[in-house]
Coordinates of C-alpha atoms in Angstrom, one line a residue:
M814 CA -1.2 15.2 -13.8
N815 CA -0.8 12.1 -15.9
Y816 CA 2.1 12.0 -18.2
V817 CA 1.4 10.2 -21.4
V818 CA 4.5 9.4 -23.6
I819 CA 4.2 7.1 -26.6
Y820 CA 5.7 6.5 -30.1
P821 CA 3.1 7.2 -32.7
S822 CA 4.8 5.0 -35.2
I823 CA 4.0 1.8 -33.1
M824 CA 0.4 1.0 -32.3
P825 CA 0.5 -2.3 -30.3
K826 CA -2.5 -4.5 -30.5
D827 CA -1.9 -6.7 -27.6
P828 CA -3.1 -5.5 -24.0
C829 CA -0.4 -3.2 -22.3
L830 CA 1.2 -4.2 -19.2
I831 CA 0.6 -2.6 -15.9
L832 CA 3.4 -1.8 -13.5
S833 CA 2.5 -0.4 -9.8
V834 CA 5.7 0.9 -7.9
G835 CA 5.8 0.3 -4.3
S836 CA 8.5 0.3 -1.5
F837 CA 8.0 -3.3 -0.4
N838 CA 6.2 -4.7 -3.5
T839 CA 6.1 -4.1 -7.2
K840 CA 2.8 -5.3 -8.7
V841 CA 2.7 -6.3 -12.4
G842 CA 0.2 -7.7 -14.7
I843 CA -1.8 -7.8 -17.8
A844 CA -4.2 -4.5 -18.5
D845 CA -7.4 -6.5 -18.1
H846 CA -10.0 -5.6 -15.4
L847 CA -11.1 -9.3 -15.3
E848 CA -7.6 -10.2 -13.7
A849 CA -5.7 -9.3 -10.6
P850 CA -2.1 -8.4 -10.7
T851 CA -0.3 -11.6 -11.8
T852 CA 3.0 -10.9 -10.3
V853 CA 3.8 -9.4 -6.8
F854 CA 7.6 -9.3 -6.6
N855 CA 9.4 -7.7 -3.6
T856 CA 11.1 -4.5 -4.6
C857 CA 14.4 -5.8 -3.4
L858 CA 17.4 -7.6 -5.0
A859 CA 21.0 -8.7 -3.7
K860 CA 24.2 -9.1 -5.6
E861 CA 26.2 -12.4 -5.7
N862 CA 29.6 -11.9 -4.5
Q863 CA 31.5 -14.4 -6.6
T864 CA 29.7 -13.9 -9.9
Q865 CA 28.4 -10.3 -9.5
T866 CA 25.0 -11.5 -10.6
F867 CA 21.6 -10.3 -9.2
I868 CA 19.6 -12.3 -6.8
F869 CA 15.8 -11.7 -7.0
G870 CA 12.6 -12.9 -5.4
Q871 CA 12.4 -16.3 -3.5
D872 CA 16.2 -16.7 -4.1
L873 CA 16.4 -13.9 -1.3
K874 CA 14.9 -15.9 1.1
N875 CA 18.3 -17.3 2.7
I876 CA 20.2 -13.7 2.2
P877 CA 20.9 -11.8 5.3
E878 CA 18.8 -8.5 5.5
S879 CA 22.0 -6.4 5.8
E880 CA 22.9 -7.8 2.3
K881 CA 19.6 -6.9 0.6
N882 CA 19.0 -3.5 -1.4
W883 CA 15.6 -2.1 -1.2
P884 CA 16.0 1.0 -3.8
I885 CA 12.8 2.7 -2.8
N886 CA 12.9 4.2 0.8
Q887 CA 9.7 5.8 2.2
G888 CA 8.2 5.8 -1.6
I889 CA 11.4 7.8 -2.8
V890 CA 13.6 6.2 -5.3
Q891 CA 17.0 6.1 -3.7
D892 CA 18.9 3.4 -6.1
W893 CA 17.7 3.9 -9.7
D894 CA 20.0 1.5 -11.2
S895 CA 18.7 -1.4 -8.7
L896 CA 15.2 -0.5 -9.2
C897 CA 15.9 -0.8 -13.0
E898 CA 17.3 -4.1 -12.6
I899 CA 14.2 -5.3 -10.6
W900 CA 12.0 -4.0 -13.4
K901 CA 14.1 -5.7 -16.1
H902 CA 14.0 -9.0 -14.4
I903 CA 10.3 -9.1 -13.9
L904 CA 9.5 -8.1 -17.4
V905 CA 12.1 -10.3 -19.1
H906 CA 11.6 -13.4 -16.9
K907 CA 7.9 -13.1 -15.7
F908 CA 6.2 -11.7 -18.8
N909 CA 8.8 -13.1 -21.4
V910 CA 9.5 -9.6 -22.9
I911 CA 12.2 -9.5 -25.4
R912 CA 14.2 -6.3 -25.1
M913 CA 15.0 -6.0 -28.7
R914 CA 11.7 -6.5 -29.9
N915 CA 9.5 -5.1 -27.2
D916 CA 6.0 -5.0 -28.3
K917 CA 4.4 -4.3 -24.8
P918 CA 3.3 -0.9 -23.9
I919 CA 3.2 -0.3 -20.2
L920 CA 1.4 1.8 -17.8
V921 CA 3.3 2.9 -14.5
M922 CA 1.6 3.8 -11.5
I923 CA 3.6 6.0 -9.3
P924 CA 3.1 7.8 -6.0
S925 CA 1.7 11.5 -6.6
Y926 CA 4.7 12.9 -4.7
W927 CA 7.4 11.8 -7.1
S928 CA 9.2 15.0 -8.5
K929 CA 9.8 15.8 -12.2
T930 CA 13.2 14.6 -12.2
D931 CA 11.9 11.0 -10.8
I932 CA 9.4 10.8 -13.9
E933 CA 12.0 11.8 -16.2
R934 CA 14.4 9.2 -15.0
L935 CA 11.6 6.6 -15.2
T936 CA 10.7 7.7 -18.9
Q937 CA 14.3 7.3 -19.7
I938 CA 14.7 3.8 -18.3
M939 CA 11.5 2.7 -20.0
F940 CA 12.6 3.8 -23.3
E941 CA 16.4 3.6 -23.5
Y942 CA 17.0 0.6 -21.4
L943 CA 13.6 -1.5 -21.5
N944 CA 12.9 -0.5 -25.0
V945 CA 8.8 -0.1 -24.4
P946 CA 7.1 1.0 -27.5
G947 CA 4.5 3.2 -25.5
L948 CA 4.4 4.5 -21.9
Y949 CA 1.7 5.9 -19.7
I950 CA 2.4 7.3 -16.2
A951 CA -0.4 7.8 -14.0
E952 CA -0.5 8.5 -10.2
Q953 CA -1.7 5.9 -7.8
P954 CA -4.4 7.9 -6.2
L955 CA -6.2 9.0 -9.2
M956 CA -6.1 5.5 -10.3
A957 CA -7.6 4.1 -6.8
V958 CA -10.5 6.8 -7.4
Y959 CA -11.1 5.5 -11.0
G960 CA -11.0 1.7 -9.4
I961 CA -14.3 2.2 -7.5
G962 CA -15.9 3.9 -10.6
A963 CA -15.5 7.5 -9.5
V964 CA -13.9 11.2 -10.0
T965 CA -13.9 12.3 -6.5
G966 CA -12.6 10.6 -3.3
V967 CA -10.0 10.6 -0.7
V968 CA -7.4 7.9 -1.0
I969 CA -6.0 6.6 2.4
D970 CA -3.1 4.4 1.1
I971 CA -1.4 2.6 4.2
G972 CA 1.9 1.4 2.3
H973 CA 4.9 -0.7 3.9
E974 CA 6.6 2.6 5.3
T975 CA 4.2 5.6 4.9
T976 CA 0.5 6.4 5.2
D977 CA -0.5 8.7 2.4
I978 CA -3.9 10.7 2.3
T979 CA -4.6 12.3 -0.9
A980 CA -7.8 14.0 -2.1
V981 CA -8.9 14.2 -5.5
L982 CA -11.8 16.2 -6.8
D983 CA -13.2 16.0 -10.3
T984 CA -10.3 13.9 -11.4
T985 CA -7.8 16.7 -10.1
I986 CA -5.2 15.6 -7.1
N987 CA -5.0 18.4 -4.6
Y988 CA -1.0 18.2 -4.0
Y989 CA -1.1 21.0 -1.4
S990 CA -3.6 19.0 1.2
R991 CA -1.9 15.8 0.8
Q992 CA -0.7 14.3 4.1
T993 CA 2.1 11.8 4.7
I994 CA 2.4 9.7 8.0
L995 CA 5.6 8.1 8.3
I996 CA 3.7 5.0 9.8
G997 CA 2.8 2.2 7.6
G998 CA 2.9 -1.7 7.6
R999 CA 6.5 -2.2 8.7
H1000 CA 6.0 -0.3 11.8
V1001 CA 2.8 -2.4 12.5
E1002 CA 4.9 -5.6 12.1
E1003 CA 7.8 -4.4 14.2
Y1004 CA 5.1 -3.4 16.9
L1005 CA 3.6 -6.5 16.7
L1006 CA 7.0 -8.3 17.2
E1007 CA 7.7 -6.2 20.2
L1008 CA 4.4 -7.4 21.7
L1009 CA 4.8 -11.1 20.9
K1010 CA 8.1 -10.9 22.7
K1011 CA 6.3 -9.9 25.8
D1012 CA 3.6 -12.6 25.5
E1013 CA 4.9 -15.4 27.8
K1014 CA 2.2 -17.9 27.0
F1015 CA 3.1 -17.5 23.1
L1016 CA 6.7 -17.7 23.6
K1017 CA 6.3 -20.8 25.7
E1018 CA 4.1 -22.4 22.9
Y1019 CA 6.3 -21.2 19.9
G1020 CA 9.5 -22.4 21.5
K1021 CA 12.0 -19.9 20.0
Q1022 CA 12.2 -15.9 19.5
P1023 CA 9.8 -14.8 16.9
D1024 CA 11.1 -12.8 13.9
I1025 CA 9.6 -10.0 11.5
N1026 CA 8.4 -12.8 9.0
L1027 CA 6.4 -14.4 11.6
A1028 CA 4.8 -11.0 12.6
R1029 CA 4.3 -10.1 8.9
A1030 CA 2.4 -13.6 8.7
I1031 CA 0.2 -13.0 11.5
K1032 CA -0.7 -9.3 10.3
E1033 CA -1.6 -10.7 6.9
S1034 CA -3.8 -13.5 8.5
S1035 CA -7.4 -13.4 9.5
I1036 CA -6.7 -13.7 13.2
C1037 CA -5.3 -9.9 13.1
E1038 CA -8.2 -7.5 13.6
V1039 CA -8.9 -4.1 14.7
F1040 CA -11.5 -3.2 17.6
P1041 CA -13.5 0.2 17.2
S1042 CA -12.2 1.0 20.6
L1043 CA -9.1 -0.5 22.0
E1044 CA -10.1 1.0 25.8
I1045 CA -13.6 -0.5 26.0
V1046 CA -12.3 -3.9 24.9
K1047 CA -9.6 -3.6 27.6
S1048 CA -11.9 -2.4 30.0
R1049 CA -14.3 -5.3 29.4
L1050 CA -11.8 -7.9 29.6
G1051 CA -9.7 -6.6 32.4
Q1052 CA -6.6 -8.9 32.7
N1053 CA -8.1 -11.3 30.2
E1054 CA -7.6 -11.3 26.5
I1055 CA -9.0 -12.7 23.4
R1056 CA -6.5 -15.4 22.0
K1057 CA -6.6 -17.2 18.7
E1058 CA -4.7 -20.1 17.2
F1059 CA -2.4 -19.8 14.7
E1060 CA 0.3 -22.2 12.8
Y1061 CA 3.5 -21.0 11.2
D1062 CA 6.2 -23.3 10.1
N1063 CA 4.5 -26.3 11.2
I1064 CA 4.1 -25.0 14.8
K1065 CA 0.8 -24.5 16.3
F1066 CA 0.4 -21.6 19.1
S1067 CA -1.8 -18.9 20.3
V1068 CA -1.8 -15.4 20.0
G1069 CA -3.3 -12.9 22.6
S1070 CA -3.8 -9.1 22.6
A1071 CA -1.0 -8.4 20.3
R1072 CA -3.0 -9.4 17.2
Y1073 CA -5.3 -6.6 17.9
E1074 CA -3.1 -4.1 19.4
C1075 CA -0.3 -3.9 16.5
V1076 CA -2.2 -1.5 14.4
E1077 CA -2.4 1.3 17.6
P1078 CA 0.7 3.1 16.1
L1079 CA -1.4 4.5 13.3
F1080 CA -3.5 6.2 15.7
D1081 CA -1.0 6.8 18.3
S1082 CA 2.6 7.3 17.3
S1083 CA 4.0 7.6 20.5
L1084 CA 3.7 3.9 21.1
I1085 CA 6.7 3.8 18.7
G1086 CA 8.4 6.7 20.0
K1087 CA 7.3 9.0 17.3
D1088 CA 5.2 12.3 17.3
Y1089 CA 3.4 12.3 14.1
L1090 CA -0.3 13.3 13.1
T1091 CA -2.9 10.4 14.1
L1092 CA -4.6 8.9 10.9
A1093 CA -7.8 10.6 11.9
E1094 CA -6.1 14.1 12.2
A1095 CA -4.2 13.8 8.8
L1096 CA -7.5 12.6 7.1
T1097 CA -9.4 15.8 8.6
M1098 CA -6.6 18.1 7.5
T1099 CA -6.8 16.7 3.9
I1100 CA -10.5 17.4 3.6
T1101 CA -10.9 20.8 5.6
S1102 CA -8.2 22.2 3.1
Y1103 CA -11.1 22.8 0.9
T1104 CA -13.2 25.9 2.0
E1105 CA -16.2 25.0 0.2
P1106 CA -18.7 22.9 2.5
E1107 CA -20.1 21.2 -0.5
K1108 CA -16.7 19.8 -1.7
R1109 CA -16.0 18.7 1.8
L1110 CA -19.0 16.6 2.2
S1111 CA -18.4 15.0 -1.1
L1112 CA -15.0 13.9 -0.1
W1113 CA -16.1 12.6 3.4
E1114 CA -18.8 10.6 1.6
S1115 CA -16.0 9.0 -0.8
L1116 CA -13.2 7.5 1.3
I1117 CA -11.1 4.7 -0.4
L1118 CA -8.9 2.5 1.8
T1119 CA -6.0 0.8 0.1
G1120 CA -2.6 -0.7 0.9
G1121 CA -1.8 -3.8 2.4
V1122 CA -2.7 -2.8 6.0
S1123 CA -6.1 -1.9 4.4
Q1124 CA -7.3 -5.6 4.6
L1125 CA -7.4 -5.9 8.4
N1126 CA -10.6 -6.6 9.8
G1127 CA -12.4 -3.9 11.4
L1128 CA -9.9 -1.2 10.4
Q1129 CA -12.8 0.8 8.6
N1130 CA -15.0 1.1 11.7
R1131 CA -11.7 2.0 13.8
I1132 CA -11.2 5.0 11.4
E1133 CA -14.9 6.1 11.7
E1134 CA -15.0 5.8 15.4
E1135 CA -11.7 7.8 15.5
V1136 CA -12.9 10.6 13.1
K1137 CA -16.3 11.1 14.9
P1138 CA -14.9 14.0 17.2
F1139 CA -13.9 16.0 14.1
I1140 CA -17.2 15.8 12.5
A1141 CA -19.4 16.1 15.5
A1142 CA -22.6 18.1 14.8
S1143 CA -22.8 21.5 16.6
E1144 CA -25.4 24.4 17.1
T1145 CA -24.1 25.9 14.0
S1146 CA -24.3 22.8 11.8
H1147 CA -25.9 23.2 8.2
E1148 CA -26.9 20.7 5.7
T1149 CA -23.6 20.4 4.2
Q1150 CA -22.2 19.3 7.7
P1151 CA -21.2 15.8 7.2
K1152 CA -22.9 13.5 9.6
E1153 CA -21.0 10.3 8.9
I1154 CA -18.3 9.2 6.9
R1155 CA -18.5 6.5 3.9
F1156 CA -16.1 4.1 2.4
Q1157 CA -16.5 3.2 -1.0
K1158 CA -16.0 -0.4 -2.5
I1159 CA -15.1 -1.9 -5.8
P1160 CA -18.1 -2.3 -7.7
E1161 CA -19.6 -6.0 -7.4
Y1162 CA -19.4 -6.6 -10.9
F1163 CA -15.5 -6.7 -10.7
T1164 CA -16.0 -10.1 -9.3
V1165 CA -12.2 -11.1 -9.5
Y1166 CA -11.6 -8.1 -6.9
K1167 CA -14.2 -9.0 -4.5
D1168 CA -11.7 -10.5 -2.1
I1169 CA -8.8 -8.2 -2.7
P1170 CA -10.2 -4.9 -2.3
S1171 CA -6.8 -3.3 -1.6
E1172 CA -5.9 -3.7 -5.2
V1173 CA -8.4 -1.0 -6.3
T1174 CA -5.4 1.1 -7.6
F1175 CA -4.4 -1.7 -9.9
L1176 CA -8.0 -2.0 -11.0
G1177 CA -8.1 1.7 -11.8
G1178 CA -5.0 1.6 -13.9
S1179 CA -6.4 -1.6 -15.9
I1180 CA -9.7 0.5 -16.7
V1181 CA -7.6 3.4 -17.7
S1182 CA -5.3 1.2 -20.1
K1183 CA -8.4 -0.2 -21.9

């Protein structure tokens, strides 16, 4: 369900702002499908002890992690006051919003599992504290489906702390079939860091102990990739590995198997000491909650991959390989039995989003706001 709240006496002519809520990043931009998010801001702050002022953005670089406050944990808001301060800072300092004369309506995209109480608190902050003239609250999975120009699809959102899989059928979100795996980009980075610490050649070339920022830089680079089958790769290479060069902080070094093994926790949570559904199992459970074969088929043919980790080269192919056993044809198969799965892409005429398919949710919000 989408929630629309607007003051009818105020009809702003300027394009509204779009704000996408996230545990790690908050994305904000102007509602224009020809523009990508103009501001990507860490959903984090710290307080300066002497002046009691808040510290945001790049100023947090030298702040110890123990002193940082991340108000959203696993997609759920734990500290509304801090989150309010982050939103205020973004709107006032990045988009020149004057709170007393705020003429910019805003569309806020939220996870589909936020409670009614969360939505009420969000609405209160926007109207009473940020003084917005109009507010539209939309759920991220539905906006992702709109972003590919469809009304039906399954959104696989690999976020910073969780992977959320949500089915949307004819613009209606199925809340009961939604699956959440408590593994996301942070776990990929931590596992990558663990692997790097075991890579003797890397440690010798890098010359110092790696940290999570290095792991994040490698994860977000082109050298980090996913193979359709890690077992086949290992059997072919034996004791060898495919190393690639990388540069970080003006230090050149090579990265071995860590760069293509780091994503494995998504498919085997035991690697990080957890016992969760695999991504393929959760996806299958989401779709098979529909009893009608025709609906299942339409969902298998409209998968949407989003989130920061979604940009890893080869991830779609790996998911296809992992899902094959669950949709394998049998003697009782019929014409509505899926033969293959299909990932949908952002339409080519949205040229700005060509190289950033992970921003499909933001694009959907922009389309709706227009």
